[in-house]
CSV table of C-alpha atoms in Angstrom, one decimal:
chain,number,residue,atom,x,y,z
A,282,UNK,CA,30.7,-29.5,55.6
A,283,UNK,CA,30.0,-32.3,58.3
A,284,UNK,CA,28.5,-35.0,56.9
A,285,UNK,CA,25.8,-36.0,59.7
A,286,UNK,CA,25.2,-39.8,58.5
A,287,UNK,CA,28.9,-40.5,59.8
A,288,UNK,CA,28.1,-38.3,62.9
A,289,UNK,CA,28.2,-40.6,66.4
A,290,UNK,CA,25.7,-39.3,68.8
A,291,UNK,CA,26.1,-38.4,71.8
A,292,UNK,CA,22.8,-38.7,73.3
A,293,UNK,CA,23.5,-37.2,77.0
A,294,UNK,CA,23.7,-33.6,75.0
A,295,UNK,CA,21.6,-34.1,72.4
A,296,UNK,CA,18.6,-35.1,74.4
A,297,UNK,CA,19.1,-31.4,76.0
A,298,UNK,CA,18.9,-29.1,73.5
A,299,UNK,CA,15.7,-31.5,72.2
A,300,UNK,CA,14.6,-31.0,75.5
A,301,UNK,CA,14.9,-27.2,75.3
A,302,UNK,CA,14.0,-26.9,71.7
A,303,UNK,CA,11.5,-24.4,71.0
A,304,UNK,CA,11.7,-22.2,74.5
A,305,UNK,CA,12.6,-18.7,74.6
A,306,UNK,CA,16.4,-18.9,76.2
A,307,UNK,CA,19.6,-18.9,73.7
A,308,UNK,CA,21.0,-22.8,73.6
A,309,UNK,CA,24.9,-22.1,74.4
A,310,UNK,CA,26.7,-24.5,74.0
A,311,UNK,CA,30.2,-24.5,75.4
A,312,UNK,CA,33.6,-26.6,75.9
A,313,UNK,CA,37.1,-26.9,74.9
A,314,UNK,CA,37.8,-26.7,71.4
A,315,UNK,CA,36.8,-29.8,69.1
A,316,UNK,CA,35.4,-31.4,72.1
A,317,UNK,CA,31.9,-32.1,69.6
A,318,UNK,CA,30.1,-28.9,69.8
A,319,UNK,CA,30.3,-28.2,65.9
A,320,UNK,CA,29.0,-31.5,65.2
A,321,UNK,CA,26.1,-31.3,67.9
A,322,UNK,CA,24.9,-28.7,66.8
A,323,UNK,CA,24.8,-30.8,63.3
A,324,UNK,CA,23.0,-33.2,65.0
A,325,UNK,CA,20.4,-31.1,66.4
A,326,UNK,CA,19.8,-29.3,63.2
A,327,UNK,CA,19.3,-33.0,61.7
A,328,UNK,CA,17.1,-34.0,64.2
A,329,UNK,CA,14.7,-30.8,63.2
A,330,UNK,CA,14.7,-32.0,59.4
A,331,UNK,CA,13.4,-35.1,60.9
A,332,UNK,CA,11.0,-33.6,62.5
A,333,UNK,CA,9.5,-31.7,59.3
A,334,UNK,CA,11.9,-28.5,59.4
A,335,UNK,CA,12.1,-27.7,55.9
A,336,UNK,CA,16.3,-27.0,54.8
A,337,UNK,CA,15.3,-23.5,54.4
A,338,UNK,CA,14.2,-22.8,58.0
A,339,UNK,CA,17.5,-23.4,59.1
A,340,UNK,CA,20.4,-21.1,59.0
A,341,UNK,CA,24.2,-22.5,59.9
A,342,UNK,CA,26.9,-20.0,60.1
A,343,UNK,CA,30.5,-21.4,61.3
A,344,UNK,CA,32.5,-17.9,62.0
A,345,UNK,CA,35.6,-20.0,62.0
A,346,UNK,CA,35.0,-20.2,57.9
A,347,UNK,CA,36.7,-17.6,56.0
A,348,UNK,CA,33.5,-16.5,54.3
A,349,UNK,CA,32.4,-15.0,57.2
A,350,UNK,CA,35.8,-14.0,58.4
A,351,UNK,CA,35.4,-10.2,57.8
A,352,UNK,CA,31.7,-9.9,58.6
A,353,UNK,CA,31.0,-7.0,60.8
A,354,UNK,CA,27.6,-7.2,63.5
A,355,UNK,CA,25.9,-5.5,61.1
A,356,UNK,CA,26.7,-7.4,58.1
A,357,UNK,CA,25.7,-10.8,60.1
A,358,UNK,CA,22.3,-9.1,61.2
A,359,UNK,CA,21.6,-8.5,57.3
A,360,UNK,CA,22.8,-11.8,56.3
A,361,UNK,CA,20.4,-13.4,58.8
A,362,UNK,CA,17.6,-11.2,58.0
A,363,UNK,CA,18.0,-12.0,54.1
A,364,UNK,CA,17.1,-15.4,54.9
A,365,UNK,CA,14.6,-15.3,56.6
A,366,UNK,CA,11.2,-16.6,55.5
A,367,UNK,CA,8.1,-14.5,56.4
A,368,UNK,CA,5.5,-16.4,58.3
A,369,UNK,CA,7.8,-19.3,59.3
A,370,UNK,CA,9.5,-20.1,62.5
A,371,UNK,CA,13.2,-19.8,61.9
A,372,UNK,CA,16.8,-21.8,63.8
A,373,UNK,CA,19.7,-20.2,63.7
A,374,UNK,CA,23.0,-22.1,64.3
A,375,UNK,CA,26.1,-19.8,65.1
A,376,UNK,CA,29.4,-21.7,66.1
A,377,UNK,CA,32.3,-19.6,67.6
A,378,UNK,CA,30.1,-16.6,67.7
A,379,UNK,CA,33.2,-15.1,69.5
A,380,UNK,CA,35.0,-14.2,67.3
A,381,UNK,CA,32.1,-10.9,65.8
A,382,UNK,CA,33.0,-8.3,67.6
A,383,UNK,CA,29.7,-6.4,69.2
A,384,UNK,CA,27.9,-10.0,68.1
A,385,UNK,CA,25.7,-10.0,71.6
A,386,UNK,CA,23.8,-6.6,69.8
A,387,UNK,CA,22.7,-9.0,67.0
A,388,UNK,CA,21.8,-11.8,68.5
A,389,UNK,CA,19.7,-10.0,71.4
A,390,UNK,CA,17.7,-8.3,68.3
A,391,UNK,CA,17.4,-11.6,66.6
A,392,UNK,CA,15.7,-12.8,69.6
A,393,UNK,CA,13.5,-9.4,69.8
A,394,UNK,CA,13.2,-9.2,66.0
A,395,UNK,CA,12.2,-12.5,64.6
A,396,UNK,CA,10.1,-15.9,65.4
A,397,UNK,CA,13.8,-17.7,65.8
A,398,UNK,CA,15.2,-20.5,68.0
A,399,UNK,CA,19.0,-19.6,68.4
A,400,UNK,CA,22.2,-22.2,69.6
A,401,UNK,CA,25.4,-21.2,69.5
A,402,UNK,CA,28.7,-22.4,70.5
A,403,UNK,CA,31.8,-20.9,72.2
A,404,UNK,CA,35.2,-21.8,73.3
A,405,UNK,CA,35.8,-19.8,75.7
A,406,UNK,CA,33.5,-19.4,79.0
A,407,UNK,CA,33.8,-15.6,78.9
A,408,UNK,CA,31.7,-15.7,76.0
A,409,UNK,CA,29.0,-16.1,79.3
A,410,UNK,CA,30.6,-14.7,82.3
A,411,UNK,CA,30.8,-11.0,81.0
A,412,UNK,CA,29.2,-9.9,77.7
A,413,UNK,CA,26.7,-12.5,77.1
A,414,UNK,CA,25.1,-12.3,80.8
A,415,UNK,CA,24.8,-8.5,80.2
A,416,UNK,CA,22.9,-8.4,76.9
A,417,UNK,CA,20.8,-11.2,77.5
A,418,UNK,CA,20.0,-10.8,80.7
A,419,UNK,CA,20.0,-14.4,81.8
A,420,UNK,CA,17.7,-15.6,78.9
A,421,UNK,CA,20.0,-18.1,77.7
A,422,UNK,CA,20.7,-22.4,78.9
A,423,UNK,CA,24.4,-23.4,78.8
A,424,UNK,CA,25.2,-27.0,78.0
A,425,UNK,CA,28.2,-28.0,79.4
A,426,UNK,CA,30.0,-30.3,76.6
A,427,UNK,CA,33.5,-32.2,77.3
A,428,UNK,CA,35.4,-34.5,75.7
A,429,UNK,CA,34.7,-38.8,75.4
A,430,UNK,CA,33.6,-40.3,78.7
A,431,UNK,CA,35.1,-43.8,78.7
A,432,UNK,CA,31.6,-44.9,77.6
A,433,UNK,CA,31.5,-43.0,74.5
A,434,UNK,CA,35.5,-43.5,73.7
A,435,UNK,CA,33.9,-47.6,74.0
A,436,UNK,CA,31.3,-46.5,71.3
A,437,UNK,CA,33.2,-44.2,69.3
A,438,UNK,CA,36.2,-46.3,68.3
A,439,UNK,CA,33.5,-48.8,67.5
A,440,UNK,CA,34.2,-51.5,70.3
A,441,UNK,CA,31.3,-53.7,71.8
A,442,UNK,CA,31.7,-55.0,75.4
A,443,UNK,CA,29.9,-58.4,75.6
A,444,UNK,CA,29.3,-60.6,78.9
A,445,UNK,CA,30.4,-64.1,79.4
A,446,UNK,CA,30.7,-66.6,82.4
A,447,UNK,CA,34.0,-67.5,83.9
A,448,UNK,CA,35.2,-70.4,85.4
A,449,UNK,CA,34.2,-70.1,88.8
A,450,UNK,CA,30.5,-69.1,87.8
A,451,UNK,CA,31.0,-65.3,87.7
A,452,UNK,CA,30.3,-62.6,85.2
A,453,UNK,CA,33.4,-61.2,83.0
A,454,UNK,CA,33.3,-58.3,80.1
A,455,UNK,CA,35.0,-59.2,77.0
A,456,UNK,CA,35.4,-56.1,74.6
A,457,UNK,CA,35.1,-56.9,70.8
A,458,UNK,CA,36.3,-54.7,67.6
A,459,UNK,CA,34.5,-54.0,64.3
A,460,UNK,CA,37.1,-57.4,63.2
A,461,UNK,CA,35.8,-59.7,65.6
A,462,UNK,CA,39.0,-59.6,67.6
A,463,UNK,CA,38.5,-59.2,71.4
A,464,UNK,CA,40.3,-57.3,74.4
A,465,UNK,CA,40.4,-57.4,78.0
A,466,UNK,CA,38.2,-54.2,79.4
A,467,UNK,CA,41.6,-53.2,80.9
A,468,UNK,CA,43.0,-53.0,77.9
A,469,UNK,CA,40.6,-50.2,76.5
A,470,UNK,CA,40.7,-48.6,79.1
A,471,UNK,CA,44.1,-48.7,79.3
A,472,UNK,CA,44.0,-47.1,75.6
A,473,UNK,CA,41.4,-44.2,76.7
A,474,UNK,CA,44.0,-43.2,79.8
A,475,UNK,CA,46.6,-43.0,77.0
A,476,UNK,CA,44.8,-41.7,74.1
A,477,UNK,CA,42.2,-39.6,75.9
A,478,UNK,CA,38.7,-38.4,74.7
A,479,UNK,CA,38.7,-36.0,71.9
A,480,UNK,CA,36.3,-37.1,69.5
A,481,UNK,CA,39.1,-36.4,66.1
A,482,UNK,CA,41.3,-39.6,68.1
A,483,UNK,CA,38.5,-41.8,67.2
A,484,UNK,CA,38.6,-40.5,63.4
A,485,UNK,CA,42.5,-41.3,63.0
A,486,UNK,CA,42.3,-44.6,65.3
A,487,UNK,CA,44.5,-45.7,68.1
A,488,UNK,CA,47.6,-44.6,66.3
A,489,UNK,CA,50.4,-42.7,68.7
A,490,UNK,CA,52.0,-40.3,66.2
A,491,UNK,CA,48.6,-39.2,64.7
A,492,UNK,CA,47.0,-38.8,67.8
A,493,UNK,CA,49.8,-36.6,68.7
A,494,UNK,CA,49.2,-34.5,65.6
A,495,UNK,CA,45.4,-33.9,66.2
A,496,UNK,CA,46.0,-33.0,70.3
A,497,UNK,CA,49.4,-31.2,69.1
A,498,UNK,CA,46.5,-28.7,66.4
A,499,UNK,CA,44.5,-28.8,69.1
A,500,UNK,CA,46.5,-27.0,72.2
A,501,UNK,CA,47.9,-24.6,69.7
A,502,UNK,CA,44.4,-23.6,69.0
A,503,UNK,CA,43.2,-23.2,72.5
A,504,UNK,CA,46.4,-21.1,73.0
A,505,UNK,CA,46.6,-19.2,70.3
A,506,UNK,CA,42.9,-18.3,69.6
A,507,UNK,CA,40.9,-18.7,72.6
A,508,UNK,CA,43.6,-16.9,74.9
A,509,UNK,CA,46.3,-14.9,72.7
A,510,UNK,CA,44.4,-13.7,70.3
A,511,UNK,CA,41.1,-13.1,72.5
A,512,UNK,CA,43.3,-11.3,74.4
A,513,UNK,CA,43.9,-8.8,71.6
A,514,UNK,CA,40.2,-9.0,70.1
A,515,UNK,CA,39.6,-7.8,74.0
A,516,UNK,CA,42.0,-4.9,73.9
A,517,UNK,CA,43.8,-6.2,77.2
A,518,UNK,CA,47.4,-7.5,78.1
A,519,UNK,CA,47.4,-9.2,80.5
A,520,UNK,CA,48.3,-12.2,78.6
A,521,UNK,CA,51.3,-11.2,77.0
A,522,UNK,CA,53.9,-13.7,77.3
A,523,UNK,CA,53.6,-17.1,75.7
A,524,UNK,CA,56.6,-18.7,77.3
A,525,UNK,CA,54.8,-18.1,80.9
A,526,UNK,CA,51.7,-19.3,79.6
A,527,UNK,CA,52.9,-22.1,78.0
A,528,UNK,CA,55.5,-22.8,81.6
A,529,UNK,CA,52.2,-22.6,83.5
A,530,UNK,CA,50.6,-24.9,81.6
A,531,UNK,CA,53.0,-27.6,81.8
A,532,UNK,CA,53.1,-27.0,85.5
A,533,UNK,CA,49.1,-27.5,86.2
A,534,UNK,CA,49.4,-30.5,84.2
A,535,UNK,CA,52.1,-31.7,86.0
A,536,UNK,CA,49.7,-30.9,89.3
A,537,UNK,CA,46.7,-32.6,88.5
A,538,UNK,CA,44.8,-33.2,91.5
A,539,UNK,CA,47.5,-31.7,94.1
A,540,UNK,CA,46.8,-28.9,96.3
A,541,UNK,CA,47.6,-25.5,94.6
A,542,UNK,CA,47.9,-21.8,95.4
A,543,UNK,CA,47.8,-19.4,92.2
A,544,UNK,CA,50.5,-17.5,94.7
A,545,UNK,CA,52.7,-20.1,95.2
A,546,UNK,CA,52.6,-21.5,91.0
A,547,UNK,CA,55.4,-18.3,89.8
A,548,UNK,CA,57.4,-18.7,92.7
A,549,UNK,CA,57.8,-22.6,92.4
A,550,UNK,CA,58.7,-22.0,88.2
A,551,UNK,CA,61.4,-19.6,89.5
A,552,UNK,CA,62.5,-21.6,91.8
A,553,UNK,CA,63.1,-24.6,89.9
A,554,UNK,CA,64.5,-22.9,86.4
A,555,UNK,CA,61.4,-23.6,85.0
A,556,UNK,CA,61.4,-20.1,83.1
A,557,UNK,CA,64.5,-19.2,81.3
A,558,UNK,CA,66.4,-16.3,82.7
A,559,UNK,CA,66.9,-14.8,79.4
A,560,UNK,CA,62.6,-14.3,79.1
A,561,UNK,CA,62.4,-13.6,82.8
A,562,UNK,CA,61.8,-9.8,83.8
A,563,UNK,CA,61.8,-10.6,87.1
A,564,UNK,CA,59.5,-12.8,89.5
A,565,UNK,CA,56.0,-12.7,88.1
A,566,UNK,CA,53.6,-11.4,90.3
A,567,UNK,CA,50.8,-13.6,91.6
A,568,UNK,CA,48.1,-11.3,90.1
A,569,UNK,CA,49.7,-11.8,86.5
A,570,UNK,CA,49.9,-15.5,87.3
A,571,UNK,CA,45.7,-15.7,88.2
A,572,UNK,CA,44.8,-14.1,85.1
A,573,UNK,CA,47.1,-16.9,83.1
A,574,UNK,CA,45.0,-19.1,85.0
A,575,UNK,CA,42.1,-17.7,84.1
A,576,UNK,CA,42.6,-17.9,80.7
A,577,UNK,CA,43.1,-21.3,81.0
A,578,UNK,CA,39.9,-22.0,82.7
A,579,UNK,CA,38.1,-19.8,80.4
A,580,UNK,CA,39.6,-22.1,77.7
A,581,UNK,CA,38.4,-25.2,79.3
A,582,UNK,CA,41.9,-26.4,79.0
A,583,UNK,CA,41.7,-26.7,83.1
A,584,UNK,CA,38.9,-27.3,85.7
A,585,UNK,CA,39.3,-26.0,89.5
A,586,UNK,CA,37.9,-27.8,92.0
A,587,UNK,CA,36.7,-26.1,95.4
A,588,UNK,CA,37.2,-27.6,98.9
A,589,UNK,CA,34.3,-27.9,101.4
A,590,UNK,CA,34.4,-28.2,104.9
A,591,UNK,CA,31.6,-31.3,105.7
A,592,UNK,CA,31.5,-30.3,109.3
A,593,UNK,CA,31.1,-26.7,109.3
A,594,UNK,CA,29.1,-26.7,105.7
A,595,UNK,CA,31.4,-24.4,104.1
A,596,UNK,CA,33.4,-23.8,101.0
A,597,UNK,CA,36.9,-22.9,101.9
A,598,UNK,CA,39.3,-20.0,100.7
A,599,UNK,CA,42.7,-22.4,101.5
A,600,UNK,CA,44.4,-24.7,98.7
A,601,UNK,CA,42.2,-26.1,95.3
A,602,UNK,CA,42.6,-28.5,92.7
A,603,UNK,CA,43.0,-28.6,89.1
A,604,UNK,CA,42.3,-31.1,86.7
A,605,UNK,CA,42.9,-31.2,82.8
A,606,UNK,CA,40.1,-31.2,80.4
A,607,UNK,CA,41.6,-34.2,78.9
A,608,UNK,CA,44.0,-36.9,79.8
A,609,UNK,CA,45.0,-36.9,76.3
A,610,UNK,CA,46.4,-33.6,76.3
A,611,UNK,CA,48.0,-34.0,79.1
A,612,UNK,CA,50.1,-37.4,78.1
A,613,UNK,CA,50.6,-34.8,74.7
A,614,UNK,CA,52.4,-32.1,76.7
A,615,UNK,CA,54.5,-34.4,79.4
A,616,UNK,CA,54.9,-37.7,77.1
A,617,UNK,CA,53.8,-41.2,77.0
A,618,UNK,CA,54.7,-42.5,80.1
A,619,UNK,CA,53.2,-44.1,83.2
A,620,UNK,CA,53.6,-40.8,85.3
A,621,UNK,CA,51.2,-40.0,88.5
A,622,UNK,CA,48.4,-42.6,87.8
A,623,UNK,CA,46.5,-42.0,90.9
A,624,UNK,CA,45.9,-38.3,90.2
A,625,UNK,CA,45.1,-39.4,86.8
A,626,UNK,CA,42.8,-41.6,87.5
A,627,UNK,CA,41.0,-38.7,89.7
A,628,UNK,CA,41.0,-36.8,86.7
A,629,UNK,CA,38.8,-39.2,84.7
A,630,UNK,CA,36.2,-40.2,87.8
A,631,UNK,CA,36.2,-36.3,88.6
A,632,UNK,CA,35.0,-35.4,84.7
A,633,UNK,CA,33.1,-38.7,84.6
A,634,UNK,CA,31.2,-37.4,87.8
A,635,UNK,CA,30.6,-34.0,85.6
A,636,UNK,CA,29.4,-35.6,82.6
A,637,UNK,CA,26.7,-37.3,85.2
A,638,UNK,CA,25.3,-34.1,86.1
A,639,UNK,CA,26.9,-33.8,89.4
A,640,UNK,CA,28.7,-30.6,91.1
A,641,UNK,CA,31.5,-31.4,92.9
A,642,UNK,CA,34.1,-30.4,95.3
A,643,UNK,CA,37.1,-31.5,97.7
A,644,UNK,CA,35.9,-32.8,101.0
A,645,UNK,CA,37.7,-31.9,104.0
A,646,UNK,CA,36.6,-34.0,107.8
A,647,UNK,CA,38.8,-32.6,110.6
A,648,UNK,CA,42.0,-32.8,109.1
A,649,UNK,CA,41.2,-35.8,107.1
A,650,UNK,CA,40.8,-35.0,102.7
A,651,UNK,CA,38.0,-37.0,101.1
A,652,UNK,CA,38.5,-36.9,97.1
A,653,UNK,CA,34.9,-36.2,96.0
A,654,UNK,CA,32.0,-34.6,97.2
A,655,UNK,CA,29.8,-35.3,94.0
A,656,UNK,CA,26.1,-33.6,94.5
A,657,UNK,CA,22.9,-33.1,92.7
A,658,UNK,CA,19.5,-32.4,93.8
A,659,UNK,CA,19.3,-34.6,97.1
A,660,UNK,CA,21.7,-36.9,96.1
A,661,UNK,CA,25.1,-36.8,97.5
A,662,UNK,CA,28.1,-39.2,97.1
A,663,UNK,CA,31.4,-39.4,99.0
A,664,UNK,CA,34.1,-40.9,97.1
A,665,UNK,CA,37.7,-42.0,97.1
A,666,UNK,CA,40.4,-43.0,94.3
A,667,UNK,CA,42.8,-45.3,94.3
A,668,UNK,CA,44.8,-47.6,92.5
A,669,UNK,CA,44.3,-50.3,94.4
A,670,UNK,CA,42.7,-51.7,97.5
A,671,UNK,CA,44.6,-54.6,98.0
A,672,UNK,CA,47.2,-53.4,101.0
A,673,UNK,CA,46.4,-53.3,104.6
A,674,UNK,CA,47.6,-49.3,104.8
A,675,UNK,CA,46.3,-48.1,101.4
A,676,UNK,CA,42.8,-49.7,102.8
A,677,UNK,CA,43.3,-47.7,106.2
A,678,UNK,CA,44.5,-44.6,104.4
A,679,UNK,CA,41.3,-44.3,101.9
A,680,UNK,CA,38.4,-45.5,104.2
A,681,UNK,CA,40.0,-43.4,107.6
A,682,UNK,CA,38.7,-40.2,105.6
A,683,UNK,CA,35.2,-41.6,105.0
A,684,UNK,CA,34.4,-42.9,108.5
A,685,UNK,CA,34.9,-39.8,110.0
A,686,UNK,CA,31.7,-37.9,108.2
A,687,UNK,CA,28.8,-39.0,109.8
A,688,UNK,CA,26.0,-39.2,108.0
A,689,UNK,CA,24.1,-41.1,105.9
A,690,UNK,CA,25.1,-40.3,102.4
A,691,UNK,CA,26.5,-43.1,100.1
A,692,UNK,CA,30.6,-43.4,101.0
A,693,UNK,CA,32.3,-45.4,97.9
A,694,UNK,CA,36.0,-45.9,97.1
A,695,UNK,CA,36.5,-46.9,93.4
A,696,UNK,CA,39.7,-48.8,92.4
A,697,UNK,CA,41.9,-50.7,89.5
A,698,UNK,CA,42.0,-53.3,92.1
A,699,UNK,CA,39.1,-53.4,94.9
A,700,UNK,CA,40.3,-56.6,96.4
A,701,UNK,CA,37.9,-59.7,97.6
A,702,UNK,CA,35.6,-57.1,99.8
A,703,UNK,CA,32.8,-55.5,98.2
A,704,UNK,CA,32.1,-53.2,101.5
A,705,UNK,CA,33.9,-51.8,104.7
A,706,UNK,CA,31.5,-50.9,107.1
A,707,UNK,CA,29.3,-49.6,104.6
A,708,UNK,CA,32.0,-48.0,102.8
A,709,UNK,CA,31.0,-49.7,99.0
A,710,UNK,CA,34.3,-50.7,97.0
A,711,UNK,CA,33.7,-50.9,93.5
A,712,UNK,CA,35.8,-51.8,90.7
A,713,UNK,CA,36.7,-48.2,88.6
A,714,UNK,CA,36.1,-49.4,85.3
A,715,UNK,CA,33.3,-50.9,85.9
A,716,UNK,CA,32.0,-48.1,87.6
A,717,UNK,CA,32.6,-45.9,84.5
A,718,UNK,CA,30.7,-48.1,82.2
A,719,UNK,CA,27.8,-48.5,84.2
A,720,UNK,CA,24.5,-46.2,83.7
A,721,UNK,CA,23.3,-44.5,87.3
C-alpha cells in the first residue's frame, strides 16, 4: 500500500484528471513503467476523500498484486459489482489493466452498467492503439505521464533553488539541500543528466550503485512484461528473441537524436558483430526489426520524432529520430561516462518540451536541420541545442538553420554556455538550465 502523506505531487498531471473528474470518458493514464502513474492515481483518489468521497465509494485494484493475479473478466466484473453501493456515485481505480485478458468487455459495461468514474493505467500504448479504441469507441482521455522533468527531480530530491546578487550586480541561483548545504545549479543538474528522472531515484537518493539497482528492475520489467510476455498474452511472435531485442536496444540508445532508418538498424548490428554469430539465423529482416521497435515504443522505453518540411508544410517519409524515455536508463545500459552530451542534452529539452504540452518534430529548411519544431495551439517555437555558444563556427552552425525560415515564429537556441549575447538577429540565446526551470 502507498502511503499518500509521503506522496510528492506532481501537479502538471494531477490538475488533469481533477480537471476531467466526473465526465463521461475513461481517465487512461499511461507511460513507462514506475514513471508515477500508480501513485497518481493515489493522489487523485486522495484528493476525492478530500473532497467528501467517503472510503467506500472508491474501489483500487492493482492487477500487478497477486490477489488478483488469476482473476478472469468475469471474476473482476463480479468483484466490482459486489462493492458497489446502490444510490451512490462510484470510482474505480485499475492499474495495469493489461494484464485481464478480454478486460475492455468489463470496463465498457462498467461504464454502461453503473454511475462510475473509471482511471486506469497501462504500460504499454497498445493498451490504446488496438483494443481499447475498439471497445470504447473513443470515450476515453489519455494523460501522457513521463518520468522527472528537471523541475520536479529539483523538488523531489528535496533541493530549494534560492536567488542572490553577485558581484557585478546580477542575479545568480544558489540550490540548497534539506541540511542547509548549497550547490551550484550546474551541479544538480549535472546529477539529473546522470541520475535521470524516475521518481524510485529520489526514494534511494543520489547514490550510484542503488540507482543502478532500481533502473537495472526497471528495464527488466519493461522487457520482460510489457514486450515478452505481452507478446505471449497476445498470441503473436514476432518478438521472439531477447538477444535482438536487447542488441536493438543498446543501439537506439547509443543513437539518441541521430538520423535512423528501421532498414538500416539490423544491417548496421551485423555489420559491426553486434549480434553473436552463434544466435544469428541469418540477417534479420527489416520487417522483424520494425516490430522490435515497436515494441519499444509501445513500452515507452523510446520516443520517435517525425521530420517536417517548413517550406513545403509537410511531414516527411526519409530519416527520424529517437530519443530515450529517460537519461537515466540510458547512462544504466552504456555506463557512467561523459558520452554524446549534445544528443543528450536534446533528449532532455525534447521531453521537457513534451511535458509542456507541446508536439514536436524535426525541422528541415532547404537542406539546413533545425532541432525542434515544438507546437501547440498557435504557438510555435523553433529551437536549437547546443553545448555551447561560445565559438565563432558553432554560432554560425546553429543560427545558419534558423535564419533560413522566414517567418515570424519565436527562433531560440538554448545552451550550457550562451555566451555574452542574449540575441542574434532575433534569434533569442538562452541559458538551458535556466530555461528548464523556468514556468512558460
Amino acid at each position: 500500500m502507498i502511503d499518500t502523506h509521503k506522496l510528492k505531487k506532481r501537479d502538471v498531471y494531477l490538475n488533469k484528471l481533477i480537471a476531467f473528474r466526473d465526465t463521461e470518458p475513461v481517465k487512461v493514464i499511461t507511460g513507462i513503467r514506475r514513471c508515477g502513474k500508480s501513485s497518481l492515481m493515489k493522489l487523485m483518489a486522495e484528493h476525492l476523500k478530500e473532497t467528501g468521497i467517503e472510503d467506500n465509494q472508491i474501489i483500487e485494484m492493482n492487477f500487478e498484486s497477486y490477489e488478483f493475479k488469476k482473476m478472469s473478466a468475469d471474476d473482476f466484473y463480479n468483484y466490482v459489482k459486489d462493492k458497489i453501493i446502490p444510490g451512490k456515485r462510484m470510482y474505480f481505480f485499475f492499474d495495469e489493466l493489461q494484464r485481464i485478458k478480454n478486460w475492455e468487455d468489463t470496463v465498457n459495461s462498467f461504464r454502461v452498467d453503473f454511475n462510475c468514474d473509471i482511471y486506469i493505467t497501462g504500460s504499454n500504448a497498445y493498451l490504446l492503439s488496438s483494443e481499447y479504441a475498439t471497445y470504447l469507441s473513443g470515450r476515453c482521455i489519455e494523460i501522457k505521464m513521463l518520468p522527472l522533468s528537471f523541475s520536479e527531480f529539483i523538488y523531489f530530491h528535496g533541493f530549494l533553488i534560492r536567488e542572490s546578487n553577485n558581484l557585478l550586480g546580477g542575479k545568480k541561483l544558489q540550490v540548497y539541500d534539506k541540511n542547509g548545504d548549497s550547490y551550484e545549479l550546474y551541479e544538480v543538474f549535472e546529477a539529473y543528466m546522470r541520475f535521470g528522472g524516475m521518481p524510485g531515484i529520489a526514494d534511494v537518493g543520489l547514490n550510484q550503485e542503488k540507482a543502478l539497482v532500481l533502473l537495472d528492475g526497471i528495464y527488466s520489467t519493461v522487457v520482460v512484461r510489457d514486450i515478452l510476455e505481452r507478446e505471449q498474452r497476445r498470441g503473436q511472435k514476432h518478438i521472439s528473441d531477447p538477444v535482438l531485442l536487447q542488441k536493438i536496444i543498446l543501439f537506439l540508445a547509443d543513437n539518441i537524436g541521430s538520423n535512423i532508418s528501421v532498414s538500416s538498424i539490423g544491417n548496421t548490428l551485423v555489420n559491426e558483430d553486434l549480434l553473436d554469430k552463434g544466435n544469428r539465423k541469418g540477417r534479420p529482416s527489416a520487417h522483424t526489426v520494425q516490430s522490435y521497435v515497436n515494441a519499444l515504443l509501445e513500452s515507452y522505453f523510446f520516443y520517435d520524432i517525425k521530420r517536417f518540411d517548413i517550406k513545403g508544410k509537410e511531414y516527411l517519409r526519409t530519416l527520424g529520430k529517437f530519443y530515450i524515455t529517460d537519461i537515466g536508463l540510458r547512462n544504466y545500459l552504456l555506463g557512467f561516462r561523459d558520452r554524446d552530451s549534445g544528443h543528450a542534452l536534446e533528449n532532455v529539452v525534447y521531453f521537457e518540451l513534451l511535458h509542456r504540452g507541446y508536439d514536436v518534430a524535426i525541422g528541415k529548411a532547404d537542406n539546413f536541420e533545425i532541432d525542434f519544431i515544438a507546437q501547440k495551439a498557435d504557438k510555435r517555437i523553433y529551437i536549437q541545442v547546443t553545448q555551447s555558444m561560445m565559438s565563432e563556427d558553432v554560432r554560425k552552425r546553429e543560427l545558419t538553420p534558423l535564419m533560413k525560415i522566414n517567418d515570424n515564429y519565436e527562433k531560440i537556441v538554448l545552451s550550457l554556455q550562451p555566451g555574452l549575447d542574449s540575441s542574434y538577429d532575433g534569434i533569442k540565446s538562452y541559458d538551458l538550465i535556466n530555461w528548464l526551470i523556468e514556468a512558460e
